[in-house]
PDB file of C-alpha atoms and ligand atoms in Angstrom:
ATOM      1  CA  UNK A   1       0.245   0.104   0.320  1.00  0.00           C
ATOM      2  CA  UNK A   2       1.163   3.541  -0.958  1.00  0.00           C
ATOM      3  CA  UNK A   3       2.494   6.316   1.534  1.00  0.00           C
ATOM      4  CA  UNK A   4       0.138   8.988  -0.336  1.00  0.00           C
ATOM      5  CA  UNK A   5      -1.649   7.855  -2.247  1.00  0.00           C
ATOM      6  CA  UNK A   6      -3.151  10.684  -5.187  1.00  0.00           C
ATOM      7  CA  UNK A   7      -6.116   9.356  -8.027  1.00  0.00           C
ATOM      8  CA  UNK A   8      -7.808  12.270 -10.502  1.00  0.00           C
ATOM      9  CA  UNK A   9      -6.485  15.402  -8.634  1.00  0.00           C
ATOM     10  CA  UNK A  10      -7.451  18.375 -10.165  1.00  0.00           C
ATOM     11  CA  UNK A  11      -6.918  22.315  -9.498  1.00  0.00           C
ATOM     12  CA  UNK A  12      -8.749  24.917 -12.073  1.00  0.00           C
ATOM     13  CA  UNK A  13      -7.781  28.794 -11.152  1.00  0.00           C
ATOM     14  CA  UNK A  14     -10.406  30.375 -12.747  1.00  0.00           C
ATOM     15  CA  UNK A  15     -10.340  29.147 -16.137  1.00  0.00           C
ATOM     16  CA  UNK A  16      -6.946  28.382 -15.577  1.00  0.00           C
ATOM     17  CA  UNK A  17      -6.459  23.895 -14.937  1.00  0.00           C
ATOM     18  CA  UNK A  18      -2.263  23.322 -12.976  1.00  0.00           C
ATOM     19  CA  UNK A  19      -2.883  20.454 -12.104  1.00  0.00           C
ATOM     20  CA  UNK A  20      -4.848  17.914 -14.564  1.00  0.00           C
ATOM     21  CA  UNK A  21      -6.411  14.104 -13.344  1.00  0.00           C
ATOM     22  CA  UNK A  22      -3.300  13.727 -12.056  1.00  0.00           C
ATOM     23  CA  UNK A  23      -2.511   9.694 -10.473  1.00  0.00           C
ATOM     24  CA  UNK A  24       0.585   8.700  -8.419  1.00  0.00           C
ATOM     25  CA  UNK A  25       2.011   7.279  -5.671  1.00  0.00           C
ATOM     26  CA  UNK A  26       4.881   7.504  -3.293  1.00  0.00           C
ATOM     27  CA  UNK A  27       5.410   4.400  -1.680  1.00  0.00           C
ATOM     28  CA  UNK A  28       6.836   4.008   2.177  1.00  0.00           C
ATOM     29  CA  UNK A  29      11.070   4.993   2.079  1.00  0.00           C
ATOM     30  CA  UNK A  30      11.009   6.154  -1.371  1.00  0.00           C
ATOM     31  CA  UNK A  31      13.106   9.067  -3.120  1.00  0.00           C
ATOM     32  CA  UNK A  32      10.717  10.451  -6.137  1.00  0.00           C
ATOM     33  CA  UNK A  33      11.989  13.453  -8.382  1.00  0.00           C
ATOM     34  CA  UNK A  34       8.899  15.338  -9.684  1.00  0.00           C
ATOM     35  CA  UNK A  35      10.162  17.445 -12.954  1.00  0.00           C
ATOM     36  CA  UNK A  36       8.340  19.825 -15.646  1.00  0.00           C
ATOM     37  CA  UNK A  37       9.149  22.961 -17.243  1.00  0.00           C
ATOM     38  CA  UNK A  38       8.358  26.175 -15.642  1.00  0.00           C
ATOM     39  CA  UNK A  39       4.205  26.403 -14.653  1.00  0.00           C
ATOM     40  CA  UNK A  40       3.665  22.249 -15.266  1.00  0.00           C
ATOM     41  CA  UNK A  41       2.192  22.724 -11.858  1.00  0.00           C
ATOM     42  CA  UNK A  42       4.835  20.860  -9.801  1.00  0.00           C
ATOM     43  CA  UNK A  43       4.232  23.889  -6.620  1.00  0.00           C
ATOM     44  CA  UNK A  44       0.301  23.330  -7.147  1.00  0.00           C
ATOM     45  CA  UNK A  45       0.557  20.147  -7.034  1.00  0.00           C
ATOM     46  CA  UNK A  46       2.718  20.030  -3.630  1.00  0.00           C
ATOM     47  CA  UNK A  47       0.100  23.398  -2.601  1.00  0.00           C
ATOM     48  CA  UNK A  48      -2.806  20.138  -2.909  1.00  0.00           C
ATOM     49  CA  UNK A  49      -0.331  17.744  -1.301  1.00  0.00           C
ATOM     50  CA  UNK A  50      -0.251  19.991   2.231  1.00  0.00           C
ATOM     51  CA  UNK A  51      -3.554  21.165   2.096  1.00  0.00           C
ATOM     52  CA  UNK A  52      -2.228  24.965   1.086  1.00  0.00           C
ATOM     53  CA  UNK A  53      -5.248  24.860  -1.824  1.00  0.00           C
ATOM     54  CA  UNK A  54      -8.441  22.500  -1.758  1.00  0.00           C
ATOM     55  CA  UNK A  55      -8.527  20.669  -5.346  1.00  0.00           C
ATOM     56  CA  UNK A  56     -11.059  21.314  -7.140  1.00  0.00           C
ATOM     57  CA  UNK A  57     -11.372  17.502  -7.847  1.00  0.00           C
ATOM     58  CA  UNK A  58      -9.926  14.515  -6.780  1.00  0.00           C
ATOM     59  CA  UNK A  59      -9.008  11.979  -4.383  1.00  0.00           C
ATOM     60  CA  UNK A  60      -5.571  12.255  -1.903  1.00  0.00           C
ATOM     61  CA  UNK A  61      -4.672   9.536   0.805  1.00  0.00           C
ATOM     62  CA  UNK A  62      -2.392   9.246   3.111  1.00  0.00           C
ATOM     63  CA  UNK A  63      -1.500   6.028   4.949  1.00  0.00           C
ATOM     64  CA  UNK A  64      -0.609   7.196   9.346  1.00  0.00           C
ATOM     65  CA  UNK A  65      -0.283   3.574  11.488  1.00  0.00           C
ATOM     66  CA  UNK A  66      -4.080   1.527  10.426  1.00  0.00           C
ATOM     67  CA  UNK A  67      -5.617   4.609   8.561  1.00  0.00           C
ATOM     68  CA  UNK A  68      -6.493   5.965   6.107  1.00  0.00           C
ATOM     69  CA  UNK A  69      -6.617   9.287   5.942  1.00  0.00           C
ATOM     70  CA  UNK A  70      -8.393  12.118   3.271  1.00  0.00           C
ATOM     71  CA  UNK A  71      -5.727  14.882   2.991  1.00  0.00           C
ATOM     72  CA  UNK A  72      -8.132  17.174  -0.087  1.00  0.00           C
ATOM     73  CA  UNK A  73      -9.878  18.697   3.232  1.00  0.00           C
ATOM     74  CA  UNK A  74      -7.307  19.679   5.993  1.00  0.00           C
ATOM     75  CA  UNK A  75      -5.532  22.267   6.928  1.00  0.00           C
ATOM     76  CA  UNK A  76      -2.179  22.862   6.720  1.00  0.00           C
ATOM     77  CA  UNK A  77      -1.279  22.784  10.143  1.00  0.00           C
ATOM     78  CA  UNK A  78      -3.370  19.525  10.435  1.00  0.00           C
ATOM     79  CA  UNK A  79      -1.875  17.872   7.709  1.00  0.00           C
ATOM     80  CA  UNK A  80       1.289  18.185   8.953  1.00  0.00           C
ATOM     81  CA  UNK A  81       0.459  17.234  12.125  1.00  0.00           C
ATOM     82  CA  UNK A  82      -0.214  14.032  10.776  1.00  0.00           C
ATOM     83  CA  UNK A  83       3.142  13.968   8.907  1.00  0.00           C
ATOM     84  CA  UNK A  84       3.675  15.921   6.109  1.00  0.00           C
ATOM     85  CA  UNK A  85       6.092  18.099   5.770  1.00  0.00           C
ATOM     86  CA  UNK A  86       7.822  21.113   3.059  1.00  0.00           C
ATOM     87  CA  UNK A  87       9.793  23.445   2.108  1.00  0.00           C
ATOM     88  CA  UNK A  88       8.536  26.910  -0.562  1.00  0.00           C
ATOM     89  CA  UNK A  89      10.088  28.032  -3.361  1.00  0.00           C
ATOM     90  CA  UNK A  90      10.876  31.183  -1.398  1.00  0.00           C
ATOM     91  CA  UNK A  91      12.183  30.693   1.823  1.00  0.00           C
ATOM     92  CA  UNK A  92      10.074  31.453   4.910  1.00  0.00           C
ATOM     93  CA  UNK A  93      12.479  31.548   7.768  1.00  0.00           C
ATOM     94  CA  UNK A  94      11.814  33.933  11.201  1.00  0.00           C
ATOM     95  CA  UNK A  95      14.212  35.765   9.586  1.00  0.00           C
ATOM     96  CA  UNK A  96      14.659  37.869  13.400  1.00  0.00           C
ATOM     97  CA  UNK A  97      15.247  34.655  15.377  1.00  0.00           C
ATOM     98  CA  UNK A  98      17.977  32.823  15.562  1.00  0.00           C
ATOM     99  CA  UNK A  99      18.889  29.953  13.575  1.00  0.00           C
ATOM    100  CA  UNK A 100      18.272  28.146  17.441  1.00  0.00           C
ATOM    101  CA  UNK A 101      14.528  29.298  17.361  1.00  0.00           C
ATOM    102  CA  UNK A 102      13.854  28.191  14.389  1.00  0.00           C
ATOM    103  CA  UNK A 103      14.178  24.877  15.057  1.00  0.00           C
ATOM    104  CA  UNK A 104      12.701  24.776  18.345  1.00  0.00           C
ATOM    105  CA  UNK A 105       9.077  26.682  17.173  1.00  0.00           C
ATOM    106  CA  UNK A 106       9.386  23.640  14.352  1.00  0.00           C
ATOM    107  CA  UNK A 107       9.578  21.623  17.315  1.00  0.00           C
ATOM    108  CA  UNK A 108       7.299  23.178  19.216  1.00  0.00           C
ATOM    109  CA  UNK A 109       4.196  20.750  18.842  1.00  0.00           C
ATOM    110  CA  UNK A 110       6.111  17.570  19.273  1.00  0.00           C
ATOM    111  CA  UNK A 111       7.536  18.484  22.514  1.00  0.00           C
ATOM    112  CA  UNK A 112       5.744  20.579  23.700  1.00  0.00           C
ATOM    113  CA  UNK A 113       5.733  20.957  27.607  1.00  0.00           C
ATOM    114  CA  UNK A 114       1.881  22.204  28.232  1.00  0.00           C
ATOM    115  CA  UNK A 115       0.608  25.678  29.135  1.00  0.00           C
ATOM    116  CA  UNK A 116       0.788  25.507  32.960  1.00  0.00           C
ATOM    117  CA  UNK A 117       4.792  23.998  33.593  1.00  0.00           C
ATOM    118  CA  UNK A 118       5.166  26.415  30.889  1.00  0.00           C
ATOM    119  CA  UNK A 119       3.849  29.481  32.341  1.00  0.00           C
ATOM    120  CA  UNK A 120       4.937  27.866  36.143  1.00  0.00           C
ATOM    121  CA  UNK A 121       8.175  26.929  35.020  1.00  0.00           C
ATOM    122  CA  UNK A 122       7.507  22.917  36.459  1.00  0.00           C
ATOM    123  CA  UNK A 123      10.577  20.690  36.188  1.00  0.00           C
ATOM    124  CA  UNK A 124       8.468  19.294  33.165  1.00  0.00           C
ATOM    125  CA  UNK A 125       9.106  22.433  31.005  1.00  0.00           C
ATOM    126  CA  UNK A 126      12.498  22.476  32.195  1.00  0.00           C
ATOM    127  CA  UNK A 127      13.233  18.725  30.166  1.00  0.00           C
ATOM    128  CA  UNK A 128      10.996  19.487  27.647  1.00  0.00           C
ATOM    129  CA  UNK A 129      13.518  22.134  26.591  1.00  0.00           C
ATOM    130  CA  UNK A 130      16.506  20.692  26.916  1.00  0.00           C
ATOM    131  CA  UNK A 131      15.056  18.009  25.428  1.00  0.00           C
ATOM    132  CA  UNK A 132      14.493  20.782  22.358  1.00  0.00           C
ATOM    133  CA  UNK A 133      17.750  21.604  22.263  1.00  0.00           C
ATOM    134  CA  UNK A 134      19.312  18.568  22.381  1.00  0.00           C
ATOM    135  CA  UNK A 135      17.170  17.644  19.360  1.00  0.00           C
ATOM    136  CA  UNK A 136      17.519  20.440  17.511  1.00  0.00           C
ATOM    137  CA  UNK A 137      21.518  20.748  17.809  1.00  0.00           C
ATOM    138  CA  UNK A 138      21.762  17.359  16.790  1.00  0.00           C
ATOM    139  CA  UNK A 139      19.836  17.621  13.858  1.00  0.00           C
ATOM    140  CA  UNK A 140      21.898  21.455  12.500  1.00  0.00           C
ATOM    141  CA  UNK A 141      24.960  19.430  13.206  1.00  0.00           C
ATOM    142  CA  UNK A 142      23.830  16.947  10.122  1.00  0.00           C
ATOM    143  CA  UNK A 143      23.285  20.085   8.367  1.00  0.00           C
ATOM    144  CA  UNK A 144      26.778  21.449   9.540  1.00  0.00           C
ATOM    145  CA  UNK A 145      25.267  24.643  11.387  1.00  0.00           C
ATOM    146  CA  UNK A 146      25.852  24.302  14.417  1.00  0.00           C
ATOM    147  CA  UNK A 147      28.454  26.649  14.308  1.00  0.00           C
ATOM    148  CA  UNK A 148      25.385  29.373  13.415  1.00  0.00           C
ATOM    149  CA  UNK A 149      23.117  28.070  15.291  1.00  0.00           C
ATOM    150  CA  UNK A 150      23.396  31.835  17.260  1.00  0.00           C
ATOM    151  CA  UNK A 151      22.309  33.685  14.409  1.00  0.00           C
ATOM    152  CA  UNK A 152      19.772  35.341  12.904  1.00  0.00           C
ATOM    153  CA  UNK A 153      18.728  33.715   9.657  1.00  0.00           C
ATOM    154  CA  UNK A 154      18.843  36.367   7.542  1.00  0.00           C
ATOM    155  CA  UNK A 155      22.697  36.586   8.646  1.00  0.00           C
ATOM    156  CA  UNK A 156      23.041  33.829   7.241  1.00  0.00           C
ATOM    157  CA  UNK A 157      24.194  32.796   3.886  1.00  0.00           C
ATOM    158  CA  UNK A 158      21.287  31.837   0.632  1.00  0.00           C
ATOM    159  CA  UNK A 159      23.285  28.170   0.782  1.00  0.00           C
ATOM    160  CA  UNK A 160      22.217  27.517   4.943  1.00  0.00           C
ATOM    161  CA  UNK A 161      18.779  29.217   4.645  1.00  0.00           C
ATOM    162  CA  UNK A 162      17.702  26.790   2.035  1.00  0.00           C
ATOM    163  CA  UNK A 163      19.892  23.923   4.455  1.00  0.00           C
ATOM    164  CA  UNK A 164      17.881  25.594   7.222  1.00  0.00           C
ATOM    165  CA  UNK A 165      14.299  24.814   6.338  1.00  0.00           C
ATOM    166  CA  UNK A 166      14.947  21.486   5.658  1.00  0.00           C
ATOM    167  CA  UNK A 167      15.923  21.176   9.410  1.00  0.00           C
ATOM    168  CA  UNK A 168      13.111  22.933  10.020  1.00  0.00           C
ATOM    169  CA  UNK A 169      11.475  20.866   8.033  1.00  0.00           C
ATOM    170  CA  UNK A 170      13.114  17.350   9.596  1.00  0.00           C
ATOM    171  CA  UNK A 171      12.001  18.849  13.264  1.00  0.00           C
ATOM    172  CA  UNK A 172       8.278  18.243  12.901  1.00  0.00           C
ATOM    173  CA  UNK A 173       8.962  14.428  12.875  1.00  0.00           C
ATOM    174  CA  UNK A 174       7.346  13.998   9.445  1.00  0.00           C
ATOM    175  CA  UNK A 175       6.517  10.285   7.664  1.00  0.00           C
ATOM    176  CA  UNK A 176       7.203  12.406   4.404  1.00  0.00           C
ATOM    177  CA  UNK A 177       9.089  15.295   3.617  1.00  0.00           C
ATOM    178  CA  UNK A 178       8.581  17.686   0.209  1.00  0.00           C
ATOM    179  CA  UNK A 179      11.041  19.416  -1.388  1.00  0.00           C
ATOM    180  CA  UNK A 180      10.109  21.876  -3.298  1.00  0.00           C
ATOM    181  CA  UNK A 181      13.701  23.249  -4.981  1.00  0.00           C
ATOM    182  CA  UNK A 182      15.838  22.699  -2.155  1.00  0.00           C
ATOM    183  CA  UNK A 183      18.960  23.134  -4.671  1.00  0.00           C
ATOM    184  CA  UNK A 184      17.922  26.067  -6.537  1.00  0.00           C
ATOM    185  CA  UNK A 185      20.349  29.718  -6.644  1.00  0.00           C
ATOM    186  CA  UNK A 186      23.025  27.764  -5.152  1.00  0.00           C
ATOM    187  CA  UNK A 187      26.449  26.951  -6.019  1.00  0.00           C
ATOM    188  CA  UNK A 188      27.213  23.290  -8.575  1.00  0.00           C
ATOM    189  CA  UNK A 189      29.828  22.302  -4.655  1.00  0.00           C
ATOM    190  CA  UNK A 190      26.809  23.482  -2.140  1.00  0.00           C
ATOM    191  CA  UNK A 191      24.654  22.036  -4.279  1.00  0.00           C
ATOM    192  CA  UNK A 192      26.181  18.661  -4.534  1.00  0.00           C
ATOM    193  CA  UNK A 193      27.236  18.677  -0.992  1.00  0.00           C
ATOM    194  CA  UNK A 194      23.106  19.422  -0.394  1.00  0.00           C
ATOM    195  CA  UNK A 195      22.196  16.268  -2.908  1.00  0.00           C
ATOM    196  CA  UNK A 196      24.316  13.878  -0.840  1.00  0.00           C
ATOM    197  CA  UNK A 197      22.763  15.029   2.315  1.00  0.00           C
ATOM    198  CA  UNK A 198      19.287  14.555   1.041  1.00  0.00           C
ATOM    199  CA  UNK A 199      20.495  11.211   0.136  1.00  0.00           C
ATOM    200  CA  UNK A 200      21.624  10.110   3.800  1.00  0.00           C
ATOM    201  CA  UNK A 201      18.103  11.701   5.287  1.00  0.00           C
ATOM    202  CA  UNK A 202      16.460  10.167   3.568  1.00  0.00           C
ATOM    203  CA  UNK A 203      18.516   7.199   4.186  1.00  0.00           C
ATOM    204  CA  UNK A 204      18.905   7.833   8.321  1.00  0.00           C
ATOM    205  CA  UNK A 205      15.378   9.025   9.447  1.00  0.00           C
ATOM    206  CA  UNK A 206      13.320   6.433   7.574  1.00  0.00           C
ATOM    207  CA  UNK A 207      12.180   9.158   4.929  1.00  0.00           C
ATOM    208  CA  UNK A 208      10.151   9.565   1.888  1.00  0.00           C
ATOM    209  CA  UNK A 209      11.441  12.047   0.060  1.00  0.00           C
ATOM    210  CA  UNK A 210       9.687  13.966  -2.795  1.00  0.00           C
ATOM    211  CA  UNK A 211      12.094  17.101  -3.919  1.00  0.00           C
ATOM    212  CA  UNK A 212      10.962  19.581  -7.111  1.00  0.00           C
ATOM    213  CA  UNK A 213      14.228  19.875  -8.969  1.00  0.00           C
ATOM    214  CA  UNK A 214      15.164  22.082 -12.268  1.00  0.00           C
ATOM    215  CA  UNK A 215      18.757  20.969 -11.330  1.00  0.00           C
ATOM    216  CA  UNK A 216      18.172  17.677 -13.687  1.00  0.00           C
ATOM    217  CA  UNK A 217      21.972  16.476 -11.980  1.00  0.00           C
ATOM    218  CA  UNK A 218      20.086  16.301  -8.001  1.00  0.00           C
ATOM    219  CA  UNK A 219      17.590  14.679  -9.288  1.00  0.00           C
ATOM    220  CA  UNK A 220      18.966  11.912 -11.529  1.00  0.00           C
ATOM    221  CA  UNK A 221      22.295  10.620  -8.763  1.00  0.00           C
ATOM    222  CA  UNK A 222      19.153  10.477  -6.186  1.00  0.00           C
ATOM    223  CA  UNK A 223      16.117  10.381  -7.481  1.00  0.00           C
ATOM    224  CA  UNK A 224      14.513   6.076  -7.226  1.00  0.00           C
ATOM    225  CA  UNK A 225      11.441   7.733  -9.755  1.00  0.00           C
ATOM    226  CA  UNK A 226      10.601  10.465 -10.952  1.00  0.00           C
ATOM    227  CA  UNK A 227       7.605  11.862 -12.054  1.00  0.00           C
ATOM    228  CA  UNK A 228       7.090  13.843 -15.514  1.00  0.00           C
ATOM    229  CA  UNK A 229       4.717  16.848 -15.384  1.00  0.00           C
ATOM    230  CA  UNK A 230       3.554  19.228 -18.004  1.00  0.00           C
ATOM    231  CA  UNK A 231       0.590  20.761 -19.172  1.00  0.00           C
ATOM    232  CA  UNK A 232      -0.579  20.200 -15.383  1.00  0.00           C
ATOM    233  CA  UNK A 233      -0.758  16.229 -16.796  1.00  0.00           C
ATOM    234  CA  UNK A 234       1.725  13.334 -15.642  1.00  0.00           C
ATOM    235  CA  UNK A 235       3.394  12.721 -19.170  1.00  0.00           C
ATOM    236  CA  UNK A 236       6.000   9.819 -18.071  1.00  0.00           C
ATOM    237  CA  UNK A 237       6.896   8.527 -14.927  1.00  0.00           C
ATOM    238  CA  UNK A 238       9.606   5.799 -14.347  1.00  0.00           C
ATOM    239  CA  UNK A 239      13.262   5.186 -13.354  1.00  0.00           C
ATOM    240  CA  UNK A 240      15.818   7.651 -14.438  1.00  0.00           C
ATOM    241  CA  UNK A 241      17.066   5.975 -17.043  1.00  0.00           C
ATOM    242  CA  UNK A 242      13.661   5.485 -18.228  1.00  0.00           C
ATOM    243  CA  UNK A 243      13.305   9.191 -17.694  1.00  0.00           C
ATOM    244  CA  UNK A 244      16.414  10.010 -20.213  1.00  0.00           C
ATOM    245  CA  UNK A 245      15.348   7.809 -22.323  1.00  0.00           C
ATOM    246  CA  UNK A 246      11.502   9.032 -22.985  1.00  0.00           C
ATOM    247  CA  UNK A 247      11.032  10.241 -26.381  1.00  0.00           C
ATOM    248  CA  UNK A 248       7.851  12.440 -24.535  1.00  0.00           C
ATOM    249  CA  UNK A 249      10.057  13.794 -22.094  1.00  0.00           C
ATOM    250  CA  UNK A 250      12.520  14.594 -24.060  1.00  0.00           C
ATOM    251  CA  UNK A 251      10.488  16.949 -26.109  1.00  0.00           C
ATOM    252  CA  UNK A 252       8.604  17.867 -23.720  1.00  0.00           C
ATOM    253  CA  UNK A 253      11.980  19.245 -20.832  1.00  0.00           C
ATOM    254  CA  UNK A 254      15.144  17.307 -20.910  1.00  0.00           C
ATOM    255  CA  UNK A 255      15.476  18.265 -24.931  1.00  0.00           C
ATOM    256  CA  UNK A 256      17.543  21.552 -24.413  1.00  0.00           C
ATOM    257  CA  UNK A 257      19.082  20.527 -21.495  1.00  0.00           C
TER     258      UNK A 257
HETATM  259  N1  ATP B 301      -2.967  30.773  -7.156  1.00  0.00           N
HETATM  260  C1  ATP B 301      -2.569  31.294  -8.041  1.00  0.00           C
HETATM  261  N2  ATP B 301      -4.006  31.598  -9.037  1.00  0.00           N
HETATM  262  C2  ATP B 301      -3.889  31.336 -10.517  1.00  0.00           C
HETATM  263  N3  ATP B 301      -2.906  30.654 -11.036  1.00  0.00           N
HETATM  264  C3  ATP B 301      -2.064  30.172 -10.360  1.00  0.00           C
HETATM  265  C4  ATP B 301      -1.827  29.382  -9.154  1.00  0.00           C
HETATM  266  N4  ATP B 301      -0.594  29.168  -8.469  1.00  0.00           N
HETATM  267  C5  ATP B 301      -0.671  28.118  -9.645  1.00  0.00           C
HETATM  268  N5  ATP B 301      -0.731  29.334 -10.800  1.00  0.00           N
HETATM  269  C6  ATP B 301      -0.696  29.281 -12.446  1.00  0.00           C
HETATM  270  O1  ATP B 301      -0.716  27.196 -12.181  1.00  0.00           O
HETATM  271  C7  ATP B 301       0.518  27.266 -13.147  1.00  0.00           C
HETATM  272  C8  ATP B 301       0.775  26.079 -12.807  1.00  0.00           C
HETATM  273  O2  ATP B 301       1.696  26.608 -11.497  1.00  0.00           O
HETATM  274  P1  ATP B 301       2.655  26.109 -10.773  1.00  0.00           P
HETATM  275  O3  ATP B 301       3.878  27.151 -10.185  1.00  0.00           O
HETATM  276  O4  ATP B 301       2.125  24.870 -10.450  1.00  0.00           O
HETATM  277  O5  ATP B 301       3.826  25.296 -11.911  1.00  0.00           O
HETATM  278  P2  ATP B 301       6.074  24.973 -11.429  1.00  0.00           P
HETATM  279  O6  ATP B 301       5.909  23.619 -12.223  1.00  0.00           O
HETATM  280  O7  ATP B 301       5.764  24.827 -10.114  1.00  0.00           O
HETATM  281  O8  ATP B 301       6.239  26.104 -12.483  1.00  0.00           O
HETATM  282  P3  ATP B 301       8.149  26.854 -11.427  1.00  0.00           P
HETATM  283  O9  ATP B 301       8.813  25.112 -11.728  1.00  0.00           O
HETATM  284  O10 ATP B 301       7.336  27.468 -12.467  1.00  0.00           O
HETATM  285  O11 ATP B 301       8.223  26.936 -10.004  1.00  0.00           O
HETATM  286  C9  ATP B 301       0.918  28.146 -14.153  1.00  0.00           C
HETATM  287  O12 ATP B 301       0.005  28.221 -15.191  1.00  0.00           O
HETATM  288  C10 ATP B 301       0.903  29.415 -12.978  1.00  0.00           C
HETATM  289  O13 ATP B 301       0.903  31.047 -13.377  1.00  0.00           O
END
């Protein structure tokens, strides 16, 4: 059974159909690429899968324990709490908070000590605080951000801001992580380091990762399966090898690469 399954998903914006009758499946522990030309509907699909947009038609179901949960009508915060995390194309950090605070805020729900113990600073509060800090530091180390924990997020380099975004998403303890162009704006060295990290965290954290990425070297190197979108429709899916040799894909997207 797939971890997340999409059936006949459609999203209309007025007269424009951004996502049209899409069917797809993401399995547990898979690293999946989502590619396609500009305007193909990739971000709209992410927004549908994470509760930002309501589908015009179709179903999204998520397996949680032994339950199948319909995502289509849930709020973003509910979807996140179920174990579906994401990053955004345009970085969305708490820019005036420190790196550590950015991660701690993401973890808040998971390790929250409750309003009473927080207010009266009961032992439970300090225990929860320490748990949050330890866990945040552990994650920040994986992304080589441990030396900048006290910096304001706005002062980080662009590459580090992108990495912090991923740490914040990971800090929510997701089952599935959607990364919207994580290597955008990075230089080739940063992008290659990030590729290795994505590969590593998918394995170490037992995660399903779905990646939108224009950098073909990243997608082809790490993804086990790839879906290709064009004009809101899935025009191909398969292994990197199959996608590389698919005539429709070459014509639509890879031709110029
Ligand atoms: N909120 C919205 N209102 C109206 N049209 C929208 C909205 N969001 C997206 N669209 C349109 O839907 C289509 C798909 O856009 P989307 O951003 O999902 O594509 P994309 O594949 O992510 O593109 P890119 O690679 O450039 O980010 C585009 O024609 C876009 O203009």
